[in-house]
Short mmCIF file of C-alpha atoms and ligand atoms in Angstrom, two decimals:
data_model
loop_
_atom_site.label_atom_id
_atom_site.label_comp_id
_atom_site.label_asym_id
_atom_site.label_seq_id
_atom_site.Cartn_x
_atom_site.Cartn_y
_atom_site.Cartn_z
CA UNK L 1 19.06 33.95 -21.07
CA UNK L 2 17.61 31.10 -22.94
CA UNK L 3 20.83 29.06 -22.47
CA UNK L 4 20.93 30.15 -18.75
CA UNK L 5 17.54 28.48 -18.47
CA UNK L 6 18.64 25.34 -19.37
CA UNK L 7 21.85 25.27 -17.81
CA UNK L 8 19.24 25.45 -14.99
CA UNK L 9 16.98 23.06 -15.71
CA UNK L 10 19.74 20.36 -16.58
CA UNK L 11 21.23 21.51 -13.25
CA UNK L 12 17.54 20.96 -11.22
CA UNK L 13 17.12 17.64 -12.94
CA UNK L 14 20.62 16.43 -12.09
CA UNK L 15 19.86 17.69 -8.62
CA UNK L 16 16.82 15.76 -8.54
CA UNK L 17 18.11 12.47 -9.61
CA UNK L 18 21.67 12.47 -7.42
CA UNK L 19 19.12 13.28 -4.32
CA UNK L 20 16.57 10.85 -4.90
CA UNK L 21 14.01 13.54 -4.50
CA UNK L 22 10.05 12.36 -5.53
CA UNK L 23 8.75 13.77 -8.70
CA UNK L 24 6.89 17.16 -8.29
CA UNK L 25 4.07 15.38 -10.78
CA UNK L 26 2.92 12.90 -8.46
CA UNK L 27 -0.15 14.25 -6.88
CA UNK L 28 -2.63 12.46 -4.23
CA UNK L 29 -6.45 11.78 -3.74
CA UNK L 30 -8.95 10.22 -0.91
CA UNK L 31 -8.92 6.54 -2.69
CA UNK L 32 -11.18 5.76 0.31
CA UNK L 33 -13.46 7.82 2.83
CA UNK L 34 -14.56 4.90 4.72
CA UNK L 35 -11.75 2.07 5.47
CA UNK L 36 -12.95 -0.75 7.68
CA UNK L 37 -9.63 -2.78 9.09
CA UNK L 38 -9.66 -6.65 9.41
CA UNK L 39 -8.06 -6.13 12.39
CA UNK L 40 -8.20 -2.66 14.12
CA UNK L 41 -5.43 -3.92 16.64
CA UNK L 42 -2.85 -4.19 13.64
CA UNK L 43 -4.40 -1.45 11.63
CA UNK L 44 -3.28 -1.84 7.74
CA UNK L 45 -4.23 0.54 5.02
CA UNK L 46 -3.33 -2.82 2.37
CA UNK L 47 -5.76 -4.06 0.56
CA UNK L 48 -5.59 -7.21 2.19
CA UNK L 49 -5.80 -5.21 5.28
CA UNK L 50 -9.12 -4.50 5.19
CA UNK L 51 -11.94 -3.52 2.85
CA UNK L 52 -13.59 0.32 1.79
CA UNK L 53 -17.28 0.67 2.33
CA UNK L 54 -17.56 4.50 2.00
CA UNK L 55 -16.14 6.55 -1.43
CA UNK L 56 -15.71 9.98 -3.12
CA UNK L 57 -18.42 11.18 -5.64
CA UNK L 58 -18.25 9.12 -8.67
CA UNK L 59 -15.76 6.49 -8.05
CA UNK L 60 -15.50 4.19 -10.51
CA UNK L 61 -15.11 0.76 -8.51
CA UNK L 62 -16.28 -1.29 -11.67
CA UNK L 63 -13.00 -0.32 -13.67
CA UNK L 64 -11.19 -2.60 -10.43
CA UNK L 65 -8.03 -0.25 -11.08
CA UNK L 66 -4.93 -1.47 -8.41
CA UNK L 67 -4.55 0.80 -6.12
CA UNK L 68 -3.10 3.90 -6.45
CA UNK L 69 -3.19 4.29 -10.57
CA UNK L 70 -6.29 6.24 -10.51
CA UNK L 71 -4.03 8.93 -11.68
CA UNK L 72 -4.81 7.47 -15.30
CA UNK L 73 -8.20 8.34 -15.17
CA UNK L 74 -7.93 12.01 -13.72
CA UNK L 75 -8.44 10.82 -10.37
CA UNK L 76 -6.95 13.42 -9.08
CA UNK L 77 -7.91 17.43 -9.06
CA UNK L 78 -5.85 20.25 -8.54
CA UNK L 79 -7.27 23.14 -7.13
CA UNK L 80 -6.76 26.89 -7.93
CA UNK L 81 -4.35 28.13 -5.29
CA UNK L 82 -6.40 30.89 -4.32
CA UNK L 83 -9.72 29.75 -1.55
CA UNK L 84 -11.61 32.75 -2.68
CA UNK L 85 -11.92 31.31 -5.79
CA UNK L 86 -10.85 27.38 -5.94
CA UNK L 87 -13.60 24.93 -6.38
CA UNK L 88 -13.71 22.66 -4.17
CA UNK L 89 -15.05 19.34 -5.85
CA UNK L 90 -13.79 18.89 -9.03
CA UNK L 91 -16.34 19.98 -12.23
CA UNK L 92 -14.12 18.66 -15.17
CA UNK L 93 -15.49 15.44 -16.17
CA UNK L 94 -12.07 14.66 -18.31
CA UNK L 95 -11.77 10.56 -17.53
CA UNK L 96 -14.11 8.48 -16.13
CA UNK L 97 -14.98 9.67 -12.54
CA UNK L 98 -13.36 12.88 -12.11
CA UNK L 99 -16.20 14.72 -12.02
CA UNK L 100 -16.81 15.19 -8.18
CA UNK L 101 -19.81 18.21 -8.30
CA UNK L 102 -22.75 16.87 -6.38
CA UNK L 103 -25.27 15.08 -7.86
CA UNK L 104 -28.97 15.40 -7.54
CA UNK L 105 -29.90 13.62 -5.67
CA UNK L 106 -26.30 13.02 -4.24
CA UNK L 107 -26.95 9.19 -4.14
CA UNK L 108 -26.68 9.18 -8.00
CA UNK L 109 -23.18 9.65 -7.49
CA UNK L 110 -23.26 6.06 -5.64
CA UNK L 111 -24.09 2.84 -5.85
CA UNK L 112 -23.69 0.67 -9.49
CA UNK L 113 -20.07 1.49 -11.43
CA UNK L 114 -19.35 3.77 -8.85
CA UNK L 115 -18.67 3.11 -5.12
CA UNK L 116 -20.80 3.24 -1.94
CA UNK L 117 -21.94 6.54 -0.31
CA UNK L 118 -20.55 6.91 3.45
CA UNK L 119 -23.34 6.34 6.36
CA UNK L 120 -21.93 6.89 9.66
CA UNK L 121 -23.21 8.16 13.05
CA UNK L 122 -21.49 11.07 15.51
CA UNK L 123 -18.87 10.00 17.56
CA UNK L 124 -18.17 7.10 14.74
CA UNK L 125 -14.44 6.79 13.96
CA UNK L 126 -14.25 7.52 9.77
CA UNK L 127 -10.78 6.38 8.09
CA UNK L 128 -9.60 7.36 5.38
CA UNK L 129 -7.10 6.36 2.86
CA UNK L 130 -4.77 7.72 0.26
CA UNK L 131 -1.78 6.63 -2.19
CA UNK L 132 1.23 7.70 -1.19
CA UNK L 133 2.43 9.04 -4.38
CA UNK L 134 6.17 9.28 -4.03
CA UNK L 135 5.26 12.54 -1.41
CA UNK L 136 5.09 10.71 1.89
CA UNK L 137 8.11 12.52 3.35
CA UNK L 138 8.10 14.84 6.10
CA UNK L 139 11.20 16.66 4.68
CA UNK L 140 9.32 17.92 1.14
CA UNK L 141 6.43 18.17 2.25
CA UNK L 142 5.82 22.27 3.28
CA UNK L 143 2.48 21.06 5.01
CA UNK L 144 2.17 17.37 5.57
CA UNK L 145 -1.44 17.35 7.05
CA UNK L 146 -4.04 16.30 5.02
CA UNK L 147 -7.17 18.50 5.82
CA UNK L 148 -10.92 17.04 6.54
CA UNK L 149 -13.39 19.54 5.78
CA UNK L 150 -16.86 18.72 6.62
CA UNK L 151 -19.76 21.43 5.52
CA UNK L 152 -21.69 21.91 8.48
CA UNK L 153 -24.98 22.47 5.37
CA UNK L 154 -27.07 19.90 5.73
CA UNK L 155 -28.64 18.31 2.80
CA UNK L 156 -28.04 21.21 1.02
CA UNK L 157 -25.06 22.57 -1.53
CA UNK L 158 -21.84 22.65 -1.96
CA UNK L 159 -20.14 25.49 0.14
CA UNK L 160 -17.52 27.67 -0.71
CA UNK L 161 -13.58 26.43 0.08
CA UNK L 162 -13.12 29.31 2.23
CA UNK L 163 -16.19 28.31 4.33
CA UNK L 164 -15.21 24.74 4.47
CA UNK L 165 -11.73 26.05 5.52
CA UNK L 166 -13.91 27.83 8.57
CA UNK L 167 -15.13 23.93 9.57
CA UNK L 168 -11.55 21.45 9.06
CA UNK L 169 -12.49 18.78 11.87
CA UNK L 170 -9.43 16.96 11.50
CA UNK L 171 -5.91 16.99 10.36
CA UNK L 172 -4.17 13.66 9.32
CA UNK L 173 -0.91 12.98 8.30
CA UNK L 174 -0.02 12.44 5.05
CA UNK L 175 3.16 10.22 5.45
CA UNK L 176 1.34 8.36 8.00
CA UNK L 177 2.05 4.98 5.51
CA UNK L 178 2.83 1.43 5.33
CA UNK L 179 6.37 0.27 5.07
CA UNK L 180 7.50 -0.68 2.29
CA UNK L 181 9.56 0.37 -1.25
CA UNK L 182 7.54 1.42 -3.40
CA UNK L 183 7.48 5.03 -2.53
CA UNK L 184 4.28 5.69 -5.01
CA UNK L 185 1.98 2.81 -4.64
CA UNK L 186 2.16 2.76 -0.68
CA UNK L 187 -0.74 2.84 1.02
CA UNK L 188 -1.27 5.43 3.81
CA UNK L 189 -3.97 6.79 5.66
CA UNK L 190 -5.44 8.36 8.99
CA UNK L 191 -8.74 8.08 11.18
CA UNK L 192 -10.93 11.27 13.17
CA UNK L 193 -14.09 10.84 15.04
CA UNK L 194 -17.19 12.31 13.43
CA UNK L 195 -18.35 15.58 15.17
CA UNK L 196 -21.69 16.35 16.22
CA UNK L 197 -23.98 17.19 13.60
CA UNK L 198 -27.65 16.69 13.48
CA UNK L 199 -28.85 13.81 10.98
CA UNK L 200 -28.09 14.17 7.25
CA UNK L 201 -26.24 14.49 4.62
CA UNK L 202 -23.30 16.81 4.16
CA UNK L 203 -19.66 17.23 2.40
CA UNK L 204 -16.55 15.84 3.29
CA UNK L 205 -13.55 17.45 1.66
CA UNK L 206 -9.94 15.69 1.64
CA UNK L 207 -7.56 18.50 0.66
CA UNK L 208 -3.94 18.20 0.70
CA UNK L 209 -1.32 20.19 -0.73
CA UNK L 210 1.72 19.04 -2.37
CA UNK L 211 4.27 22.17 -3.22
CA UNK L 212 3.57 25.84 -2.21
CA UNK L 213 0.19 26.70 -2.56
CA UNK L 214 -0.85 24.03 -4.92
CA UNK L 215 -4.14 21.97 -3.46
CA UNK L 216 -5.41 18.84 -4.66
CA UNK L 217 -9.00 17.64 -3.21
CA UNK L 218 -11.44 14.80 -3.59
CA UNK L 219 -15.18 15.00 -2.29
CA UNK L 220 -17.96 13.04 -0.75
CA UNK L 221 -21.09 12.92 0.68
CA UNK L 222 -21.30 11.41 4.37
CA UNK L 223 -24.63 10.48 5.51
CA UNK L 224 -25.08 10.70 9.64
CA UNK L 225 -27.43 8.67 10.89
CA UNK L 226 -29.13 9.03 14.25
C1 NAG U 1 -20.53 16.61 -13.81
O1 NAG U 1 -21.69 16.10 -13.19
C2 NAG U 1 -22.75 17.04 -13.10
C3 NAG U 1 -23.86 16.40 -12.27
O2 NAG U 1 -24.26 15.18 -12.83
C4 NAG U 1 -23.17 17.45 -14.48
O3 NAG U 1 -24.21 18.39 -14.41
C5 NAG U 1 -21.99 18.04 -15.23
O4 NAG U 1 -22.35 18.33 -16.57
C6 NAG U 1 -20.82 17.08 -15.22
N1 NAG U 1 -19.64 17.76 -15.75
C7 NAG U 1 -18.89 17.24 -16.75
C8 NAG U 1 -17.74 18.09 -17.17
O5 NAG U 1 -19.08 16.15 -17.23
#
């Protein structure tokens, strides 16, 4: 049985390697909630492509971490499978800016070591950008949209997942990325029009899942403005 198991394994990994298949650790989060492009003709989720002016809760700009190695920190969060019972902002605090519960006031979560807080307007056009993470291929991914959940609360709490699963205003594509090699440090991204809410400030949820059932999100407050 034992030996069986590892026959297996050995037989997976080999697998793995002869295919060129991405590791099943890499995992994802919204590196950006608000991506302004230099030059919205040539749209470019590179650095040099534009700048970010909106984050999650609690990003730590100040460590100036290259893109896409936030993974070091516990960037990431991976959700309990099951809504009914997942969390949907991270609580665990274990690196520097994972902890993604809202703040009280939520602007604490903003502003000094961490990054700015979203302010749009309805109708606005929000982008949003991701590493790629060696996962941005149609072929192994089982659901390659990215979901954007926005609470329709305003200026109140955190909702449940299932009820921000009841309010997904846009799907983006995960593999939607910039050429290149580097299958885990590309940059990638996607853009959806705010929908109509009345002033305030409410949750945006990027959730995005990698194999079967397993969910990783990142959270942020959006302010809408008149
Ligand atoms: C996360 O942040 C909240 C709000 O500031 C705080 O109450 C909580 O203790 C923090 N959790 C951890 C694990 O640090």
């Amino acid at each position: 049985m034992v030996l069986k198991t590892i026959v297996a394994f050995v037989a997976i990994g080999a697998l793995a390697v002869l295919s060129g298949a991405p590791q099943t650790e890499a995992h994802s989060w919204a590196d950006c909630i608000d991506w302004k492009f230099k030059d919205p003709k040539k749209p470019s989720w590179n650095d040099n492509g534009g700048r970010c002016i909106g984050y999650a809760r609690r990003y730590p700009v100040a460590l100036n971490m290259p893109f896409g190695t936030q993974d070091k920190i516990f960037r990431y969060f991976q959700q309990d499978a099951d809504p009914r019972v997942a969390i949907p902002c991270s609580n665990r605090g274990d690196g520097y800016g994972s902890n993604e519960t809202r703040a009280d006031p939520v602007s604490k979560a903003y502003g000094g070591n961490f990054g700015r807080m979203t302010t749009t307007t309805v109708g606005d056009t929000l982008c949003v950008r991701w590493p790629a993470k060696n996962h941005a291929f149609p072929q192994y991914l089982i659901d390659r949209f990215v979901q954007i959940n926005l609470s329709p609360v305003r200026n109140g709490k955190d909702i449940t997942q299932l009820e921000l699963l009841k309010n997904t205003v846009a799907k983006l594509d995960f593999t939607k990325c910039m050429p290149g090699a580097d299958i885990d440090l590309k940059a990638c991204g996607g853009c959806f029009k705010v929908p109509r809410r009345a002033p305030g400030t409410y949750l945006l949820q990027w959730r995005w899942m990698l194999d079967q059932g397993q969910w990783y999100s990142s959270c942020a407050d959006i302010k809408i403005k008149k």
